[in-house]
């Protein structure tokens, strides 16, 4: 158990623009230990996706240092599982083949692990369904299973439930917690939903825009599963919310969740 | 399933409770519906001919054409012509379509190849059959080579253009996924580009077969002593219009048959597609 499984140190990212450079990230420091579930919350345009892309290896034009398990990140790889807002499944493959993707389902170990993951993401009975037959939440679970099959060192989720309705989103949050507890995968989840950040995160990273930076990191010391209606949850929620109000007006989706 | 449902929405409304048996017979109803127009035309045509309203040399009646068809089949003449025509079309299609597929894949996969060959190919594409046919005959004579090449020239382009287009229309976001999952180059081609391009590949296939038939007619009419095209041309020379009709009908039937076969294959292989299948308009 390394204290610095994922280490982001002094990261700056600037997008040159004719009307003046956009500082998408300024001096970002973040340490995530193995097996941790960290949520990142902040308003639109504060650099959340940029940060996740850098960790995923999809953006390498940054200043600073990013280490995963001691090794610098140089490009995308199966070490870093990435889940986007849309599931990005292969429409011509069934659920099980989408999860296997470029790994042969004929191989007994792949077959067995795919079956386990289908069970884990609660898609039993849909192995042979095509993406067009799935709901948004189901498709997103397929994408998660596809990433998990590669045993990633870290799972990066960029507003994964943002396109789902409130009830599906709440269900997906529970499924994700379940996966995390059973699998122990290190996870970094970006959201703009305050409830989601507090419900899932062991730590909540609060970011602010112009320039994109981390304004505080809150440890949420509540046992899982958390109850949204409990007073301790509401208290944590209030604390995180107050972090935004220090900076500027109404910037996050502080709606009551569901 | 979906098709049956949209169909039942049209005509099964009053008899909803009968359900399944109605659905099955709806298929029959649809076939009958599609036959309504042609059968009416045939009856009117035959009637007009029998009343002496039509010039039998220009427009023989359906009965006469049918009799001609039977005679030509009995003598074995039709089958012999059909055999040689099919063989030419098949060879030409395999050659042209195969090269079109290969070129489309190559140009689709490689940006450099696109810059290198696509402009020239697009220029050649616009050359009409009738314009190049004399050249082919000069080069290769009246024998099979010039015919097969003419057909191949036609079959090449639809396959090329659609293969190229299909590969280039694969969702870019899926390329990111493939990169993140560390697809090899080979996997990128076989597991992403080819299946992604499949709908266009089928379109290219169908168009290419269609053009191969057209090329066949041109080739056989330009100068030939066998094949359905020759049969038509020869009959025209002697004003045996019923034989011309038989030739045309055989072409139409074969074109339709091959197209239906490809469509059947397409429906099986593109089951995953989620597209509009037509409404009740
Ligand atoms: N490829 C890009 N080119 C130019 N500017 C970009 C690019 N990507 C992001 N930005 C800018 O960087 C800032 C942060 O963007 P992003 O990371 O997408 O924010 P978030 O995900 O938090 O909404 C925004 O101001 C955005 O306009
Ligand atoms: Mg974003």
Coordinates of C-alpha atoms and ligand atoms in Angstrom, one line a residue:
Chain A
X1 CA 0.0 0.0 0.0
X2 CA 1.7 3.0 -1.3
X3 CA 0.7 6.5 0.0
X4 CA 1.5 7.8 -3.4
X5 CA -0.1 5.3 -5.8
X6 CA -1.0 8.2 -8.0
X7 CA 1.0 11.4 -7.6
X8 CA 0.2 14.6 -9.4
X9 CA 2.8 17.3 -8.6
X10 CA 2.9 20.9 -9.8
X11 CA 0.9 20.3 -12.9
X12 CA 0.2 23.3 -15.1
X13 CA -1.7 23.2 -18.4
X14 CA -2.1 26.1 -20.6
X15 CA -4.2 26.3 -23.8
X16 CA -2.8 28.9 -26.1
X17 CA -5.6 31.1 -27.6
X18 CA -5.5 34.2 -29.8
X19 CA -7.4 36.2 -27.2
X20 CA -4.9 35.3 -24.4
X21 CA -3.8 31.9 -23.0
X22 CA -6.3 29.9 -21.0
X23 CA -4.8 28.5 -17.8
X24 CA -6.8 25.3 -17.6
X25 CA -4.8 24.0 -14.6
X26 CA -2.6 25.8 -12.2
X27 CA -0.2 24.2 -9.9
X28 CA -2.2 21.0 -9.2
X29 CA -1.0 18.7 -6.4
X30 CA -2.8 15.5 -5.7
X31 CA -1.9 12.3 -4.0
X32 CA -4.1 9.3 -4.1
X33 CA -3.2 6.1 -2.3
X34 CA -4.0 2.6 -3.6
X35 CA -7.6 1.6 -3.4
X36 CA -8.9 5.0 -2.6
X37 CA -12.0 6.5 -4.1
X38 CA -11.6 10.2 -4.7
X39 CA -14.1 12.5 -6.2
X40 CA -13.4 15.8 -7.9
X41 CA -16.1 18.4 -8.0
X42 CA -16.1 21.9 -9.6
X43 CA -18.1 24.0 -12.0
X44 CA -17.9 23.7 -15.7
X45 CA -14.6 24.8 -17.2
X46 CA -12.5 24.4 -14.1
X47 CA -10.2 21.9 -15.7
X48 CA -11.6 18.6 -14.3
X49 CA -11.6 16.9 -17.7
X50 CA -8.2 18.3 -18.5
X51 CA -6.8 16.9 -15.3
X52 CA -8.3 13.5 -15.9
X53 CA -7.1 13.4 -19.5
X54 CA -3.6 14.1 -18.3
X55 CA -3.7 11.3 -15.8
X56 CA -5.2 9.0 -18.5
X57 CA -2.2 9.8 -20.8
X58 CA -4.5 11.4 -23.4
X59 CA -2.9 14.8 -22.9
X60 CA 0.8 15.0 -22.6
X61 CA 1.3 18.8 -23.2
X62 CA 1.6 19.8 -19.6
X63 CA 4.2 21.0 -17.1
X64 CA 4.9 19.1 -13.9
X65 CA 4.9 15.5 -12.9
X66 CA 2.4 12.7 -12.9
X67 CA 3.4 9.3 -11.6
X68 CA 1.3 6.2 -11.4
X69 CA 2.9 3.6 -9.1
X70 CA 6.2 5.4 -9.4
X71 CA 6.2 5.5 -13.2
X72 CA 5.7 8.6 -15.3
X73 CA 2.6 8.5 -17.5
X74 CA 3.6 8.7 -21.2
X75 CA 0.4 7.8 -23.1
X76 CA -2.9 5.9 -22.9
X77 CA -2.8 2.3 -21.7
X78 CA -5.0 -0.3 -20.1
X79 CA -3.3 0.6 -16.8
X80 CA -5.6 3.6 -16.8
X81 CA -9.3 2.7 -17.3
X82 CA -11.2 5.7 -18.6
X83 CA -15.0 6.1 -18.5
X84 CA -16.6 9.0 -20.3
X85 CA -20.0 10.5 -20.0
X86 CA -21.1 8.4 -23.0
X87 CA -20.4 4.7 -22.8
X88 CA -18.6 4.5 -26.2
X89 CA -19.4 0.8 -26.8
X90 CA -18.9 -0.9 -30.2
X91 CA -22.4 -1.0 -31.6
X92 CA -21.7 -4.3 -33.6
X93 CA -20.6 -6.3 -30.5
X94 CA -22.8 -7.9 -27.9
X95 CA -22.4 -7.0 -24.2
X96 CA -20.0 -9.8 -23.5
X97 CA -17.9 -9.1 -26.6
X98 CA -17.8 -5.4 -25.9
X99 CA -16.4 -6.2 -22.5
X100 CA -13.8 -8.6 -24.0
X101 CA -13.2 -6.2 -27.0
X102 CA -9.7 -7.2 -28.3
X103 CA -9.3 -10.1 -25.9
X104 CA -10.5 -13.5 -27.1
X105 CA -13.6 -14.7 -25.3
X106 CA -12.6 -18.2 -26.2
X107 CA -9.8 -18.1 -23.7
X108 CA -11.1 -19.7 -20.5
X109 CA -9.6 -17.1 -18.2
X110 CA -11.1 -14.3 -20.2
X111 CA -14.4 -16.0 -20.3
X112 CA -14.5 -16.6 -16.6
X113 CA -13.5 -13.0 -15.7
X114 CA -16.0 -11.6 -18.2
X115 CA -18.7 -13.7 -16.6
X116 CA -17.7 -12.5 -13.1
X117 CA -17.7 -8.9 -14.2
X118 CA -21.2 -9.2 -15.8
X119 CA -22.4 -10.5 -12.5
X120 CA -20.6 -7.6 -10.7
X121 CA -22.1 -4.9 -12.9
X122 CA -25.5 -6.6 -12.6
X123 CA -26.0 -7.4 -16.3
X124 CA -26.7 -11.1 -16.0
X125 CA -29.1 -12.1 -18.8
X126 CA -27.9 -9.4 -21.1
X127 CA -24.7 -11.0 -22.2
X128 CA -25.9 -11.4 -25.8
X129 CA -27.7 -8.0 -26.1
X130 CA -26.5 -5.4 -28.5
X131 CA -25.8 -1.8 -27.3
X132 CA -29.0 -0.5 -29.0
X133 CA -31.0 -2.7 -26.7
X134 CA -29.5 -1.3 -23.5
X135 CA -30.5 1.7 -21.4
X136 CA -28.0 4.4 -20.7
X137 CA -27.2 3.1 -17.2
X138 CA -26.7 -0.5 -18.5
X139 CA -24.4 0.7 -21.3
X140 CA -22.3 2.6 -18.8
X141 CA -22.0 -0.5 -16.7
X142 CA -20.7 -2.4 -19.7
X143 CA -18.1 0.3 -20.2
X144 CA -17.1 0.0 -16.6
X145 CA -16.8 -3.8 -16.9
X146 CA -14.7 -3.4 -20.0
X147 CA -12.3 -1.2 -18.2
X148 CA -12.2 -3.5 -15.1
X149 CA -11.4 -6.6 -17.2
X150 CA -8.0 -5.0 -17.8
X151 CA -7.3 -4.7 -14.1
X152 CA -6.5 -1.0 -14.3
X153 CA -4.2 0.6 -11.7
X154 CA -6.7 3.4 -11.6
X155 CA -10.2 3.9 -13.0
X156 CA -10.8 7.4 -14.2
X157 CA -14.5 8.4 -14.5
X158 CA -15.4 11.8 -16.1
X159 CA -19.0 12.6 -15.2
X160 CA -19.9 9.0 -15.9
X161 CA -23.5 9.4 -14.7
X162 CA -24.1 13.0 -16.0
X163 CA -26.4 11.9 -18.8
X164 CA -28.6 9.6 -16.7
X165 CA -31.8 10.5 -15.0
X166 CA -31.8 11.0 -11.2
X167 CA -33.1 7.6 -10.2
X168 CA -30.7 5.7 -12.6
X169 CA -27.9 7.9 -11.3
X170 CA -28.6 7.0 -7.7
X171 CA -28.7 3.3 -8.6
X172 CA -25.4 3.6 -10.6
X173 CA -23.7 5.2 -7.6
X174 CA -24.6 2.3 -5.5
X175 CA -23.4 -0.2 -8.2
X176 CA -20.1 1.7 -8.4
X177 CA -19.6 1.6 -4.6
X178 CA -20.3 -2.1 -4.7
X179 CA -17.8 -2.6 -7.5
X180 CA -15.2 -0.5 -5.6
X181 CA -15.7 -2.4 -2.3
X182 CA -15.5 -5.8 -4.0
X183 CA -12.7 -5.0 -6.5
X184 CA -10.6 -2.5 -4.5
X185 CA -9.8 -0.5 -7.7
X186 CA -8.4 2.9 -7.1
X187 CA -10.9 5.4 -8.5
X188 CA -11.0 9.0 -9.5
X189 CA -14.4 10.3 -10.3
X190 CA -15.2 13.7 -11.7
X191 CA -18.7 15.2 -11.1
X192 CA -20.5 18.5 -10.9
X193 CA -23.1 17.0 -8.6
X194 CA -22.4 17.8 -4.9
X195 CA -24.5 14.9 -3.6
X196 CA -22.6 12.4 -5.8
X197 CA -19.2 13.8 -4.7
X198 CA -20.1 13.4 -1.0
X199 CA -21.9 10.1 -1.4
X200 CA -19.0 8.4 -3.1
X201 CA -15.8 10.1 -2.1
X202 CA -13.5 9.1 0.7
X203 CA -12.0 12.5 -0.2
X204 CA -13.6 15.3 -2.2
X205 CA -11.3 17.5 -4.2
X206 CA -12.9 20.9 -4.7
X207 CA -11.8 22.8 -7.8
X208 CA -12.4 26.3 -9.0
X209 CA -12.1 27.9 -12.5
X210 CA -10.1 30.8 -14.0
X211 CA -7.4 29.6 -13.4
X212 CA -8.4 25.9 -12.7
X213 CA -7.0 25.0 -9.4
X214 CA -7.7 22.9 -6.3
X215 CA -9.1 25.1 -3.6
X216 CA -9.5 22.4 -0.9
X217 CA -9.6 18.7 -0.3
X218 CA -12.2 17.4 2.2
X219 CA -11.9 14.1 3.8
X220 CA -15.4 12.6 4.2
X221 CA -15.2 10.5 7.3
X222 CA -18.5 8.7 7.0
X223 CA -18.8 4.9 6.7
X224 CA -20.2 3.3 3.6
X225 CA -23.0 2.9 2.6
X226 CA -23.9 6.5 3.4
X227 CA -27.4 7.7 4.0
X228 CA -28.1 10.9 2.1
X229 CA -30.8 11.9 4.6
X230 CA -28.6 11.4 7.7
X231 CA -27.6 14.6 9.5
X232 CA -23.9 13.8 9.3
X233 CA -24.2 13.5 5.5
X234 CA -26.0 16.8 5.3
X235 CA -23.3 18.3 7.5
X236 CA -20.5 17.1 5.2
X237 CA -22.5 18.3 2.2
X238 CA -22.8 21.8 3.8
X239 CA -19.0 21.9 4.5
X240 CA -18.1 21.1 0.9
X241 CA -20.7 23.6 -0.4
X242 CA -19.2 26.3 1.8
X243 CA -15.9 25.7 0.1
X244 CA -17.4 27.0 -3.2
X245 CA -19.1 30.0 -1.6
X246 CA -15.7 31.2 -0.3
X247 CA -14.7 31.7 -3.9
X248 CA -17.8 32.8 -5.8
X249 CA -21.5 32.6 -6.2
X250 CA -23.6 29.6 -7.1
X251 CA -21.2 27.5 -9.1
X252 CA -22.2 23.8 -8.6
X253 CA -25.3 21.8 -9.0
X254 CA -26.3 21.9 -5.4
X255 CA -29.8 20.6 -6.1
X256 CA -31.1 18.0 -3.7
X257 CA -29.9 15.1 -5.8
X258 CA -33.0 12.9 -5.7
Chain B
X1 CA -40.3 -8.5 -35.6
X2 CA -40.1 -4.7 -35.9
X3 CA -41.2 -4.9 -39.5
X4 CA -44.2 -7.0 -38.7
X5 CA -45.2 -4.6 -36.0
X6 CA -45.1 -1.5 -38.3
X7 CA -47.0 -3.4 -40.9
X8 CA -49.7 -4.6 -38.5
X9 CA -50.1 -1.0 -37.4
X10 CA -51.4 -0.2 -40.9
X11 CA -54.0 -2.8 -41.4
X12 CA -54.6 -4.9 -38.3
X13 CA -56.2 -2.2 -36.2
X14 CA -59.8 -3.4 -36.4
X15 CA -58.9 -7.1 -35.7
X16 CA -56.4 -6.7 -32.9
X17 CA -57.7 -9.5 -30.8
X18 CA -56.8 -12.2 -33.4
X19 CA -53.2 -11.3 -33.0
X20 CA -50.7 -13.9 -34.2
X21 CA -52.6 -15.6 -37.1
X22 CA -53.4 -12.1 -38.5
X23 CA -49.7 -11.2 -38.4
X24 CA -48.7 -14.3 -40.5
X25 CA -51.4 -13.7 -43.1
X26 CA -50.3 -10.0 -43.2
X27 CA -47.1 -11.2 -44.9
X28 CA -49.3 -12.8 -47.6
X29 CA -51.4 -9.6 -47.9
X30 CA -48.3 -7.6 -48.4
X31 CA -47.0 -9.8 -51.1
X32 CA -50.4 -9.6 -52.8
X33 CA -50.4 -5.8 -52.5
X34 CA -47.0 -5.5 -54.1
X35 CA -48.2 -7.7 -57.0
X36 CA -51.4 -5.6 -57.5
X37 CA -49.8 -3.0 -59.8
X38 CA -47.8 -5.3 -62.1
X39 CA -50.7 -7.7 -62.5
X40 CA -53.1 -4.9 -63.4
X41 CA -50.6 -3.6 -66.0
X42 CA -50.2 -7.1 -67.5
X43 CA -54.0 -7.6 -67.8
X44 CA -54.5 -4.3 -69.4
X45 CA -51.6 -4.9 -71.7
X46 CA -52.8 -8.4 -72.7
X47 CA -56.4 -7.0 -73.2
X48 CA -55.2 -4.2 -75.4
X49 CA -53.1 -6.5 -77.5
X50 CA -56.0 -8.9 -78.0
X51 CA -58.3 -6.0 -79.0
X52 CA -55.7 -5.1 -81.7
X53 CA -54.8 -1.8 -80.1
X54 CA -51.1 -2.6 -80.1
X55 CA -48.7 -3.1 -83.0
X56 CA -47.5 -6.7 -82.4
X57 CA -44.1 -6.0 -83.9
X58 CA -43.4 -3.2 -81.5
X59 CA -45.3 -4.5 -78.4
X60 CA -46.1 -8.2 -78.4
X61 CA -48.6 -9.3 -75.7
X62 CA -47.5 -10.9 -72.5
X63 CA -48.8 -14.3 -73.7
X64 CA -46.6 -14.1 -76.8
X65 CA -43.5 -13.1 -74.7
X66 CA -44.2 -16.0 -72.3
X67 CA -44.5 -18.4 -75.2
X68 CA -41.2 -17.1 -76.6
X69 CA -39.6 -17.6 -73.1
X70 CA -40.8 -21.2 -73.0
X71 CA -39.5 -21.9 -76.5
X72 CA -36.1 -20.4 -75.8
X73 CA -35.9 -22.3 -72.6
X74 CA -36.9 -25.6 -74.3
X75 CA -34.3 -25.2 -77.0
X76 CA -31.7 -24.6 -74.4
X77 CA -30.7 -21.4 -76.1
X78 CA -31.6 -19.1 -73.2
X79 CA -29.7 -21.2 -70.7
X80 CA -26.6 -21.2 -72.8
X81 CA -26.7 -17.4 -73.2
X82 CA -27.5 -16.9 -69.6
X83 CA -24.6 -19.1 -68.5
X84 CA -22.0 -17.2 -70.5
X85 CA -23.4 -13.9 -69.4
X86 CA -23.4 -14.9 -65.7
X87 CA -19.8 -16.1 -66.1
X88 CA -18.7 -12.8 -67.6
X89 CA -20.6 -10.7 -65.0
X90 CA -19.1 -12.8 -62.1
X91 CA -15.6 -12.6 -63.4
X92 CA -15.8 -8.9 -64.0
X93 CA -17.5 -8.3 -60.7
X94 CA -14.9 -10.3 -58.8
X95 CA -12.1 -8.6 -60.5
X96 CA -13.4 -5.0 -60.3
X97 CA -15.2 -5.4 -56.9
X98 CA -12.2 -7.1 -55.4
X99 CA -9.8 -4.4 -56.6
X100 CA -12.2 -1.7 -55.5
X101 CA -12.4 -3.3 -52.1
X102 CA -8.6 -3.5 -51.8
X103 CA -8.1 0.0 -53.1
X104 CA -10.8 1.4 -50.8
X105 CA -9.3 -0.3 -47.8
X106 CA -5.8 0.9 -48.6
X107 CA -6.9 4.5 -49.3
X108 CA -9.2 4.4 -46.3
X109 CA -6.6 3.3 -43.9
X110 CA -3.9 5.6 -45.1
X111 CA -4.0 9.3 -45.4
X112 CA -0.9 9.3 -47.7
X113 CA -2.5 6.7 -50.0
X114 CA -5.5 9.0 -50.2
X115 CA -3.5 11.9 -51.4
X116 CA -1.5 9.7 -53.8
X117 CA -4.3 7.8 -55.7
X118 CA -7.7 9.2 -54.8
X119 CA -7.6 12.2 -57.1
X120 CA -6.6 10.1 -60.1
X121 CA -9.2 7.5 -59.4
X122 CA -11.9 10.1 -59.0
X123 CA -11.0 11.4 -62.5
X124 CA -11.2 7.9 -64.0
X125 CA -14.5 7.3 -62.3
X126 CA -16.4 9.8 -64.5
X127 CA -15.4 8.1 -67.7
X128 CA -18.6 6.6 -69.3
X129 CA -18.7 2.9 -70.4
X130 CA -19.6 3.7 -73.9
X131 CA -16.6 6.0 -74.3
X132 CA -14.0 3.5 -73.1
X133 CA -15.5 0.4 -74.7
X134 CA -14.0 1.1 -78.2
X135 CA -10.6 1.6 -76.6
X136 CA -10.9 -1.7 -74.7
X137 CA -11.9 -3.5 -77.9
X138 CA -8.9 -1.9 -79.7
X139 CA -6.6 -3.1 -77.0
X140 CA -7.9 -6.5 -76.2
X141 CA -10.0 -7.4 -79.3
X142 CA -13.6 -8.7 -79.3
X143 CA -12.8 -11.7 -77.0
X144 CA -13.6 -12.2 -73.4
X145 CA -10.9 -10.0 -72.0
X146 CA -12.3 -6.7 -73.2
X147 CA -15.8 -7.7 -71.9
X148 CA -14.6 -8.8 -68.5
X149 CA -12.5 -5.7 -68.1
X150 CA -15.3 -3.4 -69.1
X151 CA -17.5 -5.0 -66.5
X152 CA -14.7 -4.8 -63.9
X153 CA -14.2 -1.1 -64.6
X154 CA -17.8 -0.5 -63.8
X155 CA -17.8 -2.7 -60.7
X156 CA -14.6 -1.2 -59.3
X157 CA -15.8 2.3 -58.5
X158 CA -18.9 1.8 -56.3
X159 CA -17.0 -0.6 -54.3
X160 CA -14.0 1.6 -54.0
X161 CA -15.9 4.8 -53.1
X162 CA -18.1 3.1 -50.5
X163 CA -15.3 1.2 -48.9
X164 CA -13.3 4.3 -48.6
X165 CA -16.2 6.3 -47.3
X166 CA -17.2 3.5 -44.8
X167 CA -13.8 3.5 -43.2
X168 CA -13.6 7.2 -42.9
X169 CA -17.0 7.4 -41.3
X170 CA -16.1 5.2 -38.3
X171 CA -16.8 7.1 -35.1
X172 CA -13.6 8.9 -34.0
X173 CA -14.5 8.4 -30.3
X174 CA -14.2 4.6 -30.8
X175 CA -10.7 5.2 -32.0
X176 CA -9.9 6.8 -28.7
X177 CA -11.4 3.7 -27.0
X178 CA -9.4 1.4 -29.1
X179 CA -6.2 3.3 -28.3
X180 CA -7.0 3.2 -24.6
X181 CA -7.6 -0.5 -24.8
X182 CA -4.3 -0.9 -26.7
X183 CA -5.6 -2.5 -29.9
X184 CA -2.8 -3.6 -32.2
X185 CA -2.8 -2.3 -35.7
X186 CA -4.3 -5.5 -36.9
X187 CA -7.0 -5.3 -34.3
X188 CA -7.7 -1.7 -35.2
X189 CA -8.4 -2.8 -38.8
X190 CA -10.3 -6.0 -38.2
X191 CA -12.1 -5.1 -35.0
X192 CA -12.9 -1.5 -35.5
X193 CA -12.5 -0.2 -39.1
X194 CA -14.0 -3.2 -41.0
X195 CA -17.1 -3.7 -38.8
X196 CA -17.6 0.0 -38.6
X197 CA -17.4 0.3 -42.4
X198 CA -19.6 -2.8 -43.0
X199 CA -22.9 -0.9 -43.7
X200 CA -21.1 1.1 -46.5
X201 CA -19.3 -2.1 -47.7
X202 CA -22.7 -3.7 -48.3
X203 CA -24.0 -0.6 -50.1
X204 CA -20.9 -0.7 -52.3
X205 CA -21.4 -4.4 -52.9
X206 CA -25.0 -3.9 -54.1
X207 CA -24.2 -0.9 -56.3
X208 CA -21.2 -2.7 -57.7
X209 CA -23.2 -5.8 -58.7
X210 CA -25.8 -3.5 -60.3
X211 CA -23.1 -1.8 -62.3
X212 CA -21.6 -5.1 -63.3
X213 CA -24.9 -6.1 -64.9
X214 CA -25.1 -2.8 -66.8
X215 CA -21.5 -3.2 -67.9
X216 CA -22.4 -6.7 -69.1
X217 CA -25.1 -5.4 -71.4
X218 CA -22.9 -2.7 -72.9
X219 CA -20.1 -5.3 -73.4
X220 CA -22.3 -7.8 -75.0
X221 CA -24.1 -5.3 -77.3
X222 CA -20.8 -3.8 -78.5
X223 CA -19.8 -6.9 -80.2
X224 CA -20.4 -10.5 -79.2
X225 CA -21.8 -13.8 -80.5
X226 CA -23.1 -15.0 -77.2
X227 CA -24.8 -13.9 -74.0
X228 CA -28.1 -12.3 -73.2
X229 CA -26.9 -8.9 -74.5
X230 CA -26.2 -10.6 -77.8
X231 CA -29.6 -12.3 -77.8
X232 CA -31.3 -8.9 -77.4
X233 CA -29.2 -7.2 -80.0
X234 CA -29.6 -10.0 -82.5
X235 CA -33.4 -10.1 -82.0
X236 CA -33.5 -6.3 -82.5
X237 CA -31.7 -6.7 -85.8
X238 CA -34.4 -9.1 -87.0
X239 CA -37.2 -7.2 -85.2
X240 CA -38.2 -10.2 -83.1
X241 CA -39.4 -7.9 -80.3
X242 CA -40.6 -10.8 -78.1
X243 CA -37.1 -12.1 -77.8
X244 CA -35.9 -8.6 -76.8
X245 CA -38.5 -8.7 -74.1
X246 CA -37.4 -12.1 -72.9
X247 CA -33.8 -10.8 -72.7
X248 CA -34.8 -7.7 -70.8
X249 CA -36.9 -9.8 -68.3
X250 CA -34.1 -12.2 -67.7
X251 CA -31.7 -9.4 -67.0
X252 CA -34.2 -7.8 -64.6
X253 CA -34.9 -11.1 -62.8
X254 CA -31.3 -11.9 -62.4
X255 CA -30.4 -8.4 -61.2
X256 CA -33.2 -8.5 -58.7
X257 CA -32.3 -12.0 -57.5
X258 CA -28.6 -11.2 -56.8
X259 CA -29.6 -8.0 -55.1
X260 CA -32.0 -9.9 -52.9
X261 CA -29.4 -12.4 -51.9
X262 CA -27.0 -9.6 -50.9
X263 CA -29.8 -7.9 -49.0
X264 CA -30.5 -11.1 -47.1
X265 CA -26.8 -11.4 -46.1
X266 CA -26.8 -7.8 -45.2
X267 CA -29.8 -8.1 -42.9
X268 CA -28.1 -11.0 -41.1
X269 CA -24.7 -9.3 -40.7
X270 CA -26.0 -5.8 -39.7
X271 CA -28.5 -7.1 -37.1
X272 CA -26.8 -4.8 -34.6
X273 CA -27.8 -1.7 -36.5
X274 CA -30.4 0.6 -34.9
X275 CA -31.8 2.5 -37.8
X276 CA -35.1 3.7 -39.1
X277 CA -37.0 1.0 -40.9
X278 CA -39.7 3.2 -42.4
X279 CA -43.0 4.3 -40.9
X280 CA -46.6 4.2 -41.8
X281 CA -46.6 7.0 -44.4
Ligands
LIG1 N1 -8.5 21.4 -26.4 C1 -8.7 22.6 -25.8 N2 -8.3 23.7 -26.4 C2 -8.5 24.9 -25.8 N3 -9.0 25.1 -24.6 C3 -9.4 24.0 -23.9 C4 -9.3 22.7 -24.5 N4 -9.7 21.8 -23.6 C5 -10.1 22.5 -22.5 N5 -9.9 23.9 -22.7 C6 -10.3 24.9 -21.8 O1 -9.7 24.6 -20.5 C7 -10.6 24.9 -19.5 C8 -11.0 23.6 -18.7 O2 -11.7 22.7 -19.5 P1 -12.2 21.3 -19.0 O3 -11.1 20.6 -18.4 O4 -13.0 20.6 -20.1 O5 -13.2 21.7 -17.9 P2 -14.3 20.9 -17.1 O6 -14.2 19.4 -17.5 O7 -14.0 21.1 -15.6 O8 -15.7 21.4 -17.4 C9 -11.9 25.5 -20.2 O9 -11.8 26.9 -20.1 C10 -11.7 25.1 -21.6 O10 -12.3 26.1 -22.4
LIG2 MG1 -15.6 18.1 -18.4

